[in-house]
Coordinates of C-alpha atoms in Angstrom, one line a residue:
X1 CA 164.8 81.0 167.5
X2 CA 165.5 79.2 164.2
X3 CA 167.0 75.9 164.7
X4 CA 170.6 74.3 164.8
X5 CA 170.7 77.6 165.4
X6 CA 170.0 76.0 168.9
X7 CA 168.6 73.4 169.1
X8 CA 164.7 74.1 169.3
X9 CA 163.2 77.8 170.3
X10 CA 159.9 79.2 172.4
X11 CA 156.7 76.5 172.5
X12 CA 155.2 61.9 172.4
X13 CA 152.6 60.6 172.3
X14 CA 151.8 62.9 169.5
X15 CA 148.0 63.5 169.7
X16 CA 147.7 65.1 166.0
X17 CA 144.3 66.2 165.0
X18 CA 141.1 66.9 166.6
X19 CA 137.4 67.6 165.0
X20 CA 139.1 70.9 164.2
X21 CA 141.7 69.9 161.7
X22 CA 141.9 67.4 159.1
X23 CA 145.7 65.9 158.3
X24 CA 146.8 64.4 154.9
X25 CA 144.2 63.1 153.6
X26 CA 144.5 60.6 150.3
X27 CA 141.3 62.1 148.6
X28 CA 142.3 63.7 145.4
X29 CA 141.0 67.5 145.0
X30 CA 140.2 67.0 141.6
X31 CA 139.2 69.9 139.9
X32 CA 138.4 71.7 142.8
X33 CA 139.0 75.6 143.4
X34 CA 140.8 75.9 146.6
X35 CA 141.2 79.6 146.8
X36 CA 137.2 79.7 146.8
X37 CA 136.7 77.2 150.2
X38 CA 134.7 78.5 152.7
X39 CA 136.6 78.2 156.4
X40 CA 134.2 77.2 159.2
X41 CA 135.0 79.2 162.4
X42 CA 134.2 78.2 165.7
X43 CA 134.7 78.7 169.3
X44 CA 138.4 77.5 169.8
X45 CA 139.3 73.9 171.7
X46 CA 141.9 73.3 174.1
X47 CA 145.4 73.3 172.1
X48 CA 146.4 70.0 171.2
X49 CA 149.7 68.2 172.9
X50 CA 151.5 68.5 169.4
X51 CA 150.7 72.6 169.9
X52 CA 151.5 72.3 173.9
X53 CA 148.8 71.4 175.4
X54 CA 146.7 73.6 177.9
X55 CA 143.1 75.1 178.1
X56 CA 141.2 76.9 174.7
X57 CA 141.9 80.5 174.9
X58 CA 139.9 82.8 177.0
X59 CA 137.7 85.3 175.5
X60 CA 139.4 88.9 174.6
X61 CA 139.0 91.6 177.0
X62 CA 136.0 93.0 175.4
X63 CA 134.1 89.5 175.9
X64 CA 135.3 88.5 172.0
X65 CA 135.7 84.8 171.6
X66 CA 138.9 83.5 169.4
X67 CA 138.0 81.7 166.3
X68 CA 139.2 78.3 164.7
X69 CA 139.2 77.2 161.3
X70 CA 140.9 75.2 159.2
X71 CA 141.8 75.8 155.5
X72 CA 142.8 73.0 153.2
X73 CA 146.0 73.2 151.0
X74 CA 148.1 71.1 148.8
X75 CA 150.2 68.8 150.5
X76 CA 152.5 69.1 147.0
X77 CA 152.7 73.1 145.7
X78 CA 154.2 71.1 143.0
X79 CA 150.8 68.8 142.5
X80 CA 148.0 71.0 143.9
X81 CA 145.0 69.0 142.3
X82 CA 146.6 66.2 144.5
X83 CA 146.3 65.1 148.1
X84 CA 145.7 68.2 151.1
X85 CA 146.4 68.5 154.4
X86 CA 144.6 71.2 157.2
X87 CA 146.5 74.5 158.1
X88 CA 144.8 75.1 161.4
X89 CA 143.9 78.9 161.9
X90 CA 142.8 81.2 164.7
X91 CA 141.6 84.5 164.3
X92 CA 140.3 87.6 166.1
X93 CA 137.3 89.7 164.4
X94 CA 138.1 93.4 164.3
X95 CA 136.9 95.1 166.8
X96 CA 136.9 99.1 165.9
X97 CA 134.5 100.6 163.1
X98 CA 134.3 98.2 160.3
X99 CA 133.8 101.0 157.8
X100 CA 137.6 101.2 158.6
X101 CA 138.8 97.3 158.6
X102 CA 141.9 96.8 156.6
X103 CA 142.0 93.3 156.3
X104 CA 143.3 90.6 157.9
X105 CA 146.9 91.1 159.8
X106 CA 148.8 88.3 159.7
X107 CA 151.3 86.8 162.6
X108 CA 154.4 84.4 162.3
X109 CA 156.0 83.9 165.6
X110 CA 158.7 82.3 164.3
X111 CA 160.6 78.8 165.3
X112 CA 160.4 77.7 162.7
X113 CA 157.8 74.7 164.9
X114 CA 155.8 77.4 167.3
X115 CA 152.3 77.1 167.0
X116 CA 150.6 80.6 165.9
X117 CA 146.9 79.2 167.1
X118 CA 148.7 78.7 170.8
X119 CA 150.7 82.2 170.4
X120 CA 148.7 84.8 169.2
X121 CA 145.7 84.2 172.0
X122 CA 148.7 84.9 174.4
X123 CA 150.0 88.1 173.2
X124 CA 146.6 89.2 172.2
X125 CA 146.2 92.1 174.2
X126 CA 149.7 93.5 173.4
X127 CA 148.2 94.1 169.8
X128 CA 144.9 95.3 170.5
X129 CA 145.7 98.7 168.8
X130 CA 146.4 97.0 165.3
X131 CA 143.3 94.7 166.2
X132 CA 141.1 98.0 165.8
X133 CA 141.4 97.9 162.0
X134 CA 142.2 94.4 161.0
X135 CA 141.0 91.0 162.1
X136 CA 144.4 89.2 163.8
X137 CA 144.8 85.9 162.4
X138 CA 147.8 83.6 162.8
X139 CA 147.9 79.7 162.0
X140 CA 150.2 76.4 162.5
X141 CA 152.5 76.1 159.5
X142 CA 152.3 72.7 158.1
X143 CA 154.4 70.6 159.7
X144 CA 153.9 72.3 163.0
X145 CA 151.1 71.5 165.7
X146 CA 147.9 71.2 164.3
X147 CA 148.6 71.3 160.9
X148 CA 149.7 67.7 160.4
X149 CA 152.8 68.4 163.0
X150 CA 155.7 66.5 162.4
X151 CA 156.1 63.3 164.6
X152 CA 159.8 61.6 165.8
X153 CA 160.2 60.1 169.3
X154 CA 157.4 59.6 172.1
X155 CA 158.0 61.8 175.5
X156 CA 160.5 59.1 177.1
X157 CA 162.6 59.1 174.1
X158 CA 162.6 63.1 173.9
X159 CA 163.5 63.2 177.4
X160 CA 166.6 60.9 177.0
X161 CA 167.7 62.7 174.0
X162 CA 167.6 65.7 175.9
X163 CA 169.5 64.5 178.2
X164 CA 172.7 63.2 176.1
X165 CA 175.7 65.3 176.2
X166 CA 175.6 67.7 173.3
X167 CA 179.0 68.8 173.4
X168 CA 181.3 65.7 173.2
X169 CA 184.6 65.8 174.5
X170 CA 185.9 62.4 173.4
X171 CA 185.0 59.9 170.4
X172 CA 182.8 57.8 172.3
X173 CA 180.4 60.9 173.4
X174 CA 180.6 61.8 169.8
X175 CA 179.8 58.2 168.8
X176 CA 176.5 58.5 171.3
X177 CA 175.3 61.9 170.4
X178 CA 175.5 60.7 166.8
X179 CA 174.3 57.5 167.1
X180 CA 170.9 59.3 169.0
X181 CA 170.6 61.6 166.4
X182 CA 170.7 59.5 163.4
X183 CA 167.4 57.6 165.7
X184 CA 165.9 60.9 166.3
X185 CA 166.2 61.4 162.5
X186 CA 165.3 58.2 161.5
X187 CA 162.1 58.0 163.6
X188 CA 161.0 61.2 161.8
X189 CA 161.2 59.5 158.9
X190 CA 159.3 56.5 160.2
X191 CA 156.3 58.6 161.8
X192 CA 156.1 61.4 159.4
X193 CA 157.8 60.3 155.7
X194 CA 154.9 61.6 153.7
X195 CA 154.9 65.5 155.0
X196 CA 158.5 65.8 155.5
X197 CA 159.4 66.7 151.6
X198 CA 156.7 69.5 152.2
X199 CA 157.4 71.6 155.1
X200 CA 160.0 74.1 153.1
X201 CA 159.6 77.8 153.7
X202 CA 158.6 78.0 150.5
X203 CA 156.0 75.8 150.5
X204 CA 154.4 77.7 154.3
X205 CA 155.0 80.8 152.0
X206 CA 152.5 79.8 149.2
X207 CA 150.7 78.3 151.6
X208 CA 150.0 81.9 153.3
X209 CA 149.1 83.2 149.7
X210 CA 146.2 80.6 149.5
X211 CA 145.3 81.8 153.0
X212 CA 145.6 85.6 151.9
X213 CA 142.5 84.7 149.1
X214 CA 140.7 82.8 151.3
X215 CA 139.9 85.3 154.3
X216 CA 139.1 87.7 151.0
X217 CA 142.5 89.8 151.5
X218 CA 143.7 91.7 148.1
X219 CA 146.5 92.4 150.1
X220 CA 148.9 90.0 152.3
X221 CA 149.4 92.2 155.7
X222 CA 151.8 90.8 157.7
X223 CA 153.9 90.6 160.8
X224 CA 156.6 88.6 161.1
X225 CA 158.9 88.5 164.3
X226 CA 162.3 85.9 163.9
X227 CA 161.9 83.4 161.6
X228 CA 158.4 84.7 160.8
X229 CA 161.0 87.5 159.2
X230 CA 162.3 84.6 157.1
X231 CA 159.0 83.3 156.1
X232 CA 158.0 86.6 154.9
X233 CA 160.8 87.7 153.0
X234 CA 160.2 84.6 151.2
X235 CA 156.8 85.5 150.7
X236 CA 157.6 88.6 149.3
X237 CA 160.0 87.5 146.7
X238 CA 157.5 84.6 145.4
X239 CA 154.4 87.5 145.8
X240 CA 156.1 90.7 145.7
X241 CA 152.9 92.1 144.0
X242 CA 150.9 91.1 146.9
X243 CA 152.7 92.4 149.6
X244 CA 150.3 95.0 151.8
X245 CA 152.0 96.4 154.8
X246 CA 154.6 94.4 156.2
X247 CA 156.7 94.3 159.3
X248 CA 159.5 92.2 160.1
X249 CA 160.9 92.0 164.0
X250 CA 163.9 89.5 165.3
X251 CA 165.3 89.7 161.5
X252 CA 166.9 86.5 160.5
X253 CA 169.9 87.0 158.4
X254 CA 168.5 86.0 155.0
X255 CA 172.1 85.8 153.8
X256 CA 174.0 83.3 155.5
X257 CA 173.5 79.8 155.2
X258 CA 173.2 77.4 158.2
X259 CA 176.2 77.4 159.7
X260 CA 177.2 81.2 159.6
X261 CA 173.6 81.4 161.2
X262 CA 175.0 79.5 163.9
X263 CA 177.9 80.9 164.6
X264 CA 176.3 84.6 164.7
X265 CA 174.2 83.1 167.0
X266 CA 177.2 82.3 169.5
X267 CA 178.0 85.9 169.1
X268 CA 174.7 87.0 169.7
X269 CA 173.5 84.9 173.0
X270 CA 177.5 85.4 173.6
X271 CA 176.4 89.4 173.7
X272 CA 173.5 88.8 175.5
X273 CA 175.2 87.1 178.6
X274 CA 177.7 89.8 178.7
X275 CA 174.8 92.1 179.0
X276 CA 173.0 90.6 181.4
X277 CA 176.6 89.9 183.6
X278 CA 176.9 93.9 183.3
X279 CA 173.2 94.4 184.0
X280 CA 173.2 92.7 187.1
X281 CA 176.8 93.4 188.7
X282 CA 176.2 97.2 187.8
X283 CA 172.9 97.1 190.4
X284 CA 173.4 99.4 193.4
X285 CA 172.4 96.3 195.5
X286 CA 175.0 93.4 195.6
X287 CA 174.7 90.4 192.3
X288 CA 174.0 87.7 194.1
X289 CA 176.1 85.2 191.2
X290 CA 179.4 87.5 190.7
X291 CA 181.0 90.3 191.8
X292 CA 182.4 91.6 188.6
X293 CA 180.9 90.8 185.1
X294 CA 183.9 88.7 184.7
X295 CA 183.4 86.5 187.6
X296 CA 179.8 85.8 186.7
X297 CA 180.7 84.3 183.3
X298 CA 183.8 82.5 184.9
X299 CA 181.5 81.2 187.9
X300 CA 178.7 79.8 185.2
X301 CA 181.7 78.1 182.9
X302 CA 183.0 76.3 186.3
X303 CA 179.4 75.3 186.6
X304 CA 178.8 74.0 183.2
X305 CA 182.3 72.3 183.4
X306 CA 181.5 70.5 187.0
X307 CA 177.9 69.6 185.2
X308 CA 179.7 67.5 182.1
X309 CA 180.7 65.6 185.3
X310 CA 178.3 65.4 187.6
X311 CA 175.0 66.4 187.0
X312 CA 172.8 67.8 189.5
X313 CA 169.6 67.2 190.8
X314 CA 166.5 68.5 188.0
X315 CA 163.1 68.2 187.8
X316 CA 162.9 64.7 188.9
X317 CA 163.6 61.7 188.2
X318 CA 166.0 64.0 185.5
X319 CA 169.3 65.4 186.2
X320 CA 170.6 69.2 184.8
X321 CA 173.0 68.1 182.9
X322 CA 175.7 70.3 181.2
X323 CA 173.6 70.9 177.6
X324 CA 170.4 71.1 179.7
X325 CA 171.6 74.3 181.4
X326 CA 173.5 75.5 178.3
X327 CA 170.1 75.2 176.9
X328 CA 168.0 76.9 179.8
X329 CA 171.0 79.5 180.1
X330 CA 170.1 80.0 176.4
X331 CA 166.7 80.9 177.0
X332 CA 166.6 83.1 179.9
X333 CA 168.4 85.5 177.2
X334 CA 165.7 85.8 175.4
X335 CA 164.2 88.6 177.3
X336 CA 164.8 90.6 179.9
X337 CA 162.6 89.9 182.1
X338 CA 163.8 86.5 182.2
X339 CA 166.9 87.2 183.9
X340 CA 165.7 87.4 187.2
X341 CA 164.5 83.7 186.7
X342 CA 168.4 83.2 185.0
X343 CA 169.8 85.1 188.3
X344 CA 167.8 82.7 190.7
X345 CA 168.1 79.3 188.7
X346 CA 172.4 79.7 189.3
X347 CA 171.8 80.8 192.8
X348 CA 170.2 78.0 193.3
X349 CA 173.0 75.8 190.9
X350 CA 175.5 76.7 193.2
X351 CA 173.7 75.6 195.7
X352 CA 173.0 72.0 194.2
X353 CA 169.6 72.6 192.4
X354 CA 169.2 72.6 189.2
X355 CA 165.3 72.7 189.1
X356 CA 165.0 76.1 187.8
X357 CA 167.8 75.8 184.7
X358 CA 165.9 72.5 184.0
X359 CA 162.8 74.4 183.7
X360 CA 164.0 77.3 181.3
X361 CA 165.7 74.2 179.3
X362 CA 161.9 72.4 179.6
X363 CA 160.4 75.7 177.9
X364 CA 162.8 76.1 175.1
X365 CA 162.3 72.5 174.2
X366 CA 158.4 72.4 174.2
X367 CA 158.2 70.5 177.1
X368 CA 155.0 70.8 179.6
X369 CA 155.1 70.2 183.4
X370 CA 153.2 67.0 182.6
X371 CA 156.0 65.6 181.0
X372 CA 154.1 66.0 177.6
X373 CA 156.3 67.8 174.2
X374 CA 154.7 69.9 172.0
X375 CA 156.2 69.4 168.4
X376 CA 158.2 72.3 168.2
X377 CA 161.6 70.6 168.2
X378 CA 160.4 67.7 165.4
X379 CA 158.9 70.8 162.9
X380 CA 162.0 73.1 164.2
X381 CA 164.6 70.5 163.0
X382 CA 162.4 69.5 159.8
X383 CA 161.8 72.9 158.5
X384 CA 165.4 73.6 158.7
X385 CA 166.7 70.5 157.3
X386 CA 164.4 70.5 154.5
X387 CA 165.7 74.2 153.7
X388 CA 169.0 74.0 154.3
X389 CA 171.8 72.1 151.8
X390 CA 174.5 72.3 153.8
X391 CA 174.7 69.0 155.9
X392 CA 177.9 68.8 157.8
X393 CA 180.2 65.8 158.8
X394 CA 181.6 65.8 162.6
X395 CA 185.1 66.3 161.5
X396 CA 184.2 69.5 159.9
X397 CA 182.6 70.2 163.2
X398 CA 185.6 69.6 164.9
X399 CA 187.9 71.8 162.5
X400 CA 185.3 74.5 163.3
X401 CA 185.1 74.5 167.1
X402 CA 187.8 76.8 167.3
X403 CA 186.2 80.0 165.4
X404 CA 182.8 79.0 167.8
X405 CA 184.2 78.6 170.6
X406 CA 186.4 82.5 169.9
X407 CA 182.7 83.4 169.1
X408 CA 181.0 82.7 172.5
X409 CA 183.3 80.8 175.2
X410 CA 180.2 79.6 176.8
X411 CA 177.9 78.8 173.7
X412 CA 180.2 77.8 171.0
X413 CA 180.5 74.3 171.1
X414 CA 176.7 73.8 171.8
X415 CA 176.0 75.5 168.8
X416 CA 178.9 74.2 166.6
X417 CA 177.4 70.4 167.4
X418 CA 174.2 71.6 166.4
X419 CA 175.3 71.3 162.7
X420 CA 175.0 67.7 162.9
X421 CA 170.9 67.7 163.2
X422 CA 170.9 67.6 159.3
X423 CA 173.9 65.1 158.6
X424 CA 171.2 62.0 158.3
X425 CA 168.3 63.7 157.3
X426 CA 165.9 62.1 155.0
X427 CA 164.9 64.7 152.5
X428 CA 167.7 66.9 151.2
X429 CA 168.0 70.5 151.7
X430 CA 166.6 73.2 149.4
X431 CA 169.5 76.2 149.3
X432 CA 172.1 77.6 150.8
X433 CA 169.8 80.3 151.8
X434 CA 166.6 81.8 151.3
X435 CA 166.2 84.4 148.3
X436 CA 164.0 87.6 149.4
X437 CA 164.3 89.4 146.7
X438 CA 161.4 91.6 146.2
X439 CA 161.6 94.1 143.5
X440 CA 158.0 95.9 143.2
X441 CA 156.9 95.0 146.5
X442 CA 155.5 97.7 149.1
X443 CA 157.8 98.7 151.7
X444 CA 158.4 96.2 154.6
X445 CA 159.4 97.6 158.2
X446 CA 162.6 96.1 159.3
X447 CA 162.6 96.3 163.1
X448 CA 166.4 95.4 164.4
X449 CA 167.2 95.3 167.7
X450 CA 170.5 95.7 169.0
X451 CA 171.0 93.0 171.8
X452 CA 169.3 90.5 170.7
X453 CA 170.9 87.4 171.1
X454 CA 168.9 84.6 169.1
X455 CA 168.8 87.2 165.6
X456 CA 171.4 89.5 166.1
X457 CA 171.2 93.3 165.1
X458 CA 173.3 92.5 162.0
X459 CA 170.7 90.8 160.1
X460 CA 168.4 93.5 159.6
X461 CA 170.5 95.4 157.5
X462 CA 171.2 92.6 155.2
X463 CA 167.9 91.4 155.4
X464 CA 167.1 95.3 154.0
X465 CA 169.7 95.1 151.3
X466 CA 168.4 91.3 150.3
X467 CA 164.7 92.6 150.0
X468 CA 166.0 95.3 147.4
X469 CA 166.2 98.9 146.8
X470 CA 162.9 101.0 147.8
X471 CA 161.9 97.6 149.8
X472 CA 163.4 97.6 153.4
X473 CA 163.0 100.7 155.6
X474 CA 165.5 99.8 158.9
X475 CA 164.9 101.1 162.2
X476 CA 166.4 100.1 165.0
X477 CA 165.7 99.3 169.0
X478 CA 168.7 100.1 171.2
X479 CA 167.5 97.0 173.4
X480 CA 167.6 94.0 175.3
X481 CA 165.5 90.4 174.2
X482 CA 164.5 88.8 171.3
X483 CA 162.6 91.1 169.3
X484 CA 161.3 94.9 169.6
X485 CA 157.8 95.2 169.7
X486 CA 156.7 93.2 173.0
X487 CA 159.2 95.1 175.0
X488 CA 156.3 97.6 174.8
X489 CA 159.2 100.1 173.7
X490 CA 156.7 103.5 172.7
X491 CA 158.8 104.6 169.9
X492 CA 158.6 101.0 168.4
X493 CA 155.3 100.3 169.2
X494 CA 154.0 103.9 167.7
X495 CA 156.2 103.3 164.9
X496 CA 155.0 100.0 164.1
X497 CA 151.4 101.0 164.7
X498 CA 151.6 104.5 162.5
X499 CA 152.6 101.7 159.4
X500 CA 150.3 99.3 160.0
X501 CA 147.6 101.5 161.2
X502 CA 148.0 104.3 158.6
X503 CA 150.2 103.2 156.1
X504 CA 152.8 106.1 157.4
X505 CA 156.4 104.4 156.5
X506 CA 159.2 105.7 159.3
X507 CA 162.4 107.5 157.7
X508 CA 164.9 104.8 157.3
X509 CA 167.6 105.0 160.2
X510 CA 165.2 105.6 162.7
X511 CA 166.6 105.0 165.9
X512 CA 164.5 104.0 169.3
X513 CA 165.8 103.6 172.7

């Protein structure tokens, strides 16, 4: 989920670096070649607490072990004979006949802040078809985990900030939430002030070209699911030359800037909730939270109005507050399959726990059982802030509550308040929005899918019409989630794979359901 654009999306005592990955580092590269490095792989460790903690990855289904490197880079694109920093890698060897090995395929899961070395081990077996003809290889974008992550507040801090009241209803709440960000921000700054100039998408986009030479690709083939889509239309506008075969899933709208990407998010999780109210009050047996898809959206707003009151009990010692359940609300839409756990976390609301909406809320915001944060939400809110101009004042907030609240009743305001992550930020933004671009590239797969709540359907065509004429090849999932190919869909899957696999490009327009 890219950012303000909610507040954080799916992965402190911020334990940084292990043997496996060196940080910044003050030692000048000199006159050394760093397309030529050699990476070292080995057996993968346990992810770090800045990737989300957890054990190393167990071995692939045909007894394979995952693979760790770590490549250096400039920490300045700008400078690149000055200092580095570690990009922290995992891979998976082929495994079919290497006499047909592409290359290396590979994976941006998006965020921006999600870890691709804690990811890709997770979904591994859902791309074990592409795995037959290229190794799978997916990395922490700097800034992000591993690969010097972005530091701001310790645990106790991130769980009081998650806890303010996101949504103000009078000046002193606005005062507060303010106040706490301009700390959050300014603690970033503190802990992090060297990397945070360098975690643009355009400098993760060069970043993934030095990566492309060093695993000996001629080629960059790629997959890209929500803002993984933004990384790589980037990529292909600064390497359009370079572009192999290329999907993009969970488009991000490459032409809006930061708050038109909000408020088409309020549409979109706004659409989501009224399918899942429809979904479940359209079940032969009764829906346990409303009788009409009207009353379950009425019944949640009550809730989230008698929560800016009085919280309920949480995961404790916390309370679900009124954002907290906005926010696990929020992520239950992600998939399908979530809803059940959506369905059973405002049963049990109404029934005075609010363990289960804290614990969707926990997820979206990278926080463990342990009480531990990942650095999703630190990278999440630098990446966006360092690419995005716009910073907004409150009042301009409040003059544009009205068109976000007409957007999504229930999401509006959350997401209108987001704006304000940016206001204090300590390195300016780099443009309004990202150009893609990419006249003379190969054609890139653009995989829409119609319900999805965090990159709505929309942005797929004008992420096609951005890329450029001959680029973009649309097709389009008549779905439910974030994203196309992980709902195992056959038509996407064997569309995806027929590209990837074989190079065969789908007609544009195609249509799955």
């Amino acid at each position: 989920m890219p950012t303000s654009r909610l507040r954080a999306a799916v992965l402190t005592a911020f334990v940084l670096l292990s043997s496996l990955v060196a940080g910044c580092t003050d030692d000048d590269s000199g006159d050394e070649d760093l397309t030529a490095q050699e990476l070292h792989w080995k057996d993968c460790p346990a992810p770090s607490q800045a990737e989300g903690g957890g054990s190393a990855p167990s071995p692939l289904p045909d007894g394979d072990a995952w693979q760790c490197a770590t490549m250096k880079a400039p920490l300045n694109w700008d400078d690149p004979k000055g200092d580095t920093l570690g990009i922290a890698l995992i891979r998976a060897k082929a495994s079919g006949d290497p006499g047909r090995r592409i290359g290396s395929l590979l994976f941006n899961f998006g965020g921006p802040g999600g870890s691709g070395v804690t990811t890709l081990p997770a979904f591994g077996e859902d791309y074990a078809a592409l795995r037959t003809r290229y190794d799978l290889v997916s990395f922490d974008p700097r800034g992000v985990g591993r690969s010097d992550g972005v530091r701001c507040e310790n645990d106790q801090q991130l769980d009081a900030y998650f806890q303010q009241d996101m949504t103000p209803d009078d000046a002193a709440e606005r005062t507060t939430l303010l106040d706490n960000t301009k700390e959050f921000n300014a603690a970033c700054e503190k802990n992090s002030e060297k990397v945070l100039p360098h975690v643009r998408t355009t400098d993760a986009a060069r970043d993934m070209d030095l990566m492309r030479q060093v695993l000996g690709d001629a080629k960059m083939h790629y997959f890209g699911i929500s803002y993984g889509t933004e990384l790589g239309g980037v990529y292909a506008h600064l390497f359009p030359r370079t572009v192999g075969r290329a999907v993009f899933d969970a488009v991000v709208d490459p032409t809006q800037t930061s708050e038109q990407g909000a408020l088409g998010q309020a549409r979109g999780f706004q659409r989501a909730l009224d399918n899942y109210a429809e979904d479940c009050t359209s079940k032969t047996e009764d829906c346990p939270v409303g009788d009409t898809p009207a009353d379950v959206k009425n019944r949640i707003a009550r809730l989230l109005a008698q929560l800016d009151a009085q919280p309920l009990p949480g995961v404790f010692p916390r309370e679900l507050t009124q954002s907290a359940a906005t926010n696990g609300i929020a992520q239950a839409l992600y998939s399908q399959d979530f809803w059940e756990y959506l369905t059973e976390g405002l049963e049990q609301a109404y029934d005075g726990d609010g363990r289960t909406l804290m614990l969707l809320s926990d997820s979206m915001n990278g926080r463990s059982e342990n009480g531990e944060y990942s650095n999703l939400v630190p990278a999440n809110i630098a990446i966006n802030c360092a690419d995005d101009r716009a910073r907004y004042s409150p009042a301009y907030v409040e003059g544009r509550l009205p068109a976000f609240r007409a957007a999504s009743p229930l999401f509006g305001d959350f997401l209108a308040w987001g704006m304000v992550s940016c206001t204090d930020w300590a390195v300016p933004g780099a443009a309004d929005h990202p150009d893609v671009s990419a006249p003379g590239s190969a054609p890139i797969l653009v995989v829409g899918n119609t319900g999805d709540p965090a990159t709505p359907y929309e942005g797929a065509r004008k992420m096609v019409d951005a890329l450029g004429a001959g680029v973009g090849v649309e097709l389009t999932y008549k779905g439910q989630g974030h994203g196309a190919y992980d709902s195992k869909n056959q038509c996407v899957q064997a569309a995806v794979n027929g590209y990837l696999l074989d190079g065969k490009v789908p007609a544009a327009g195609t249509v799955c359901s």
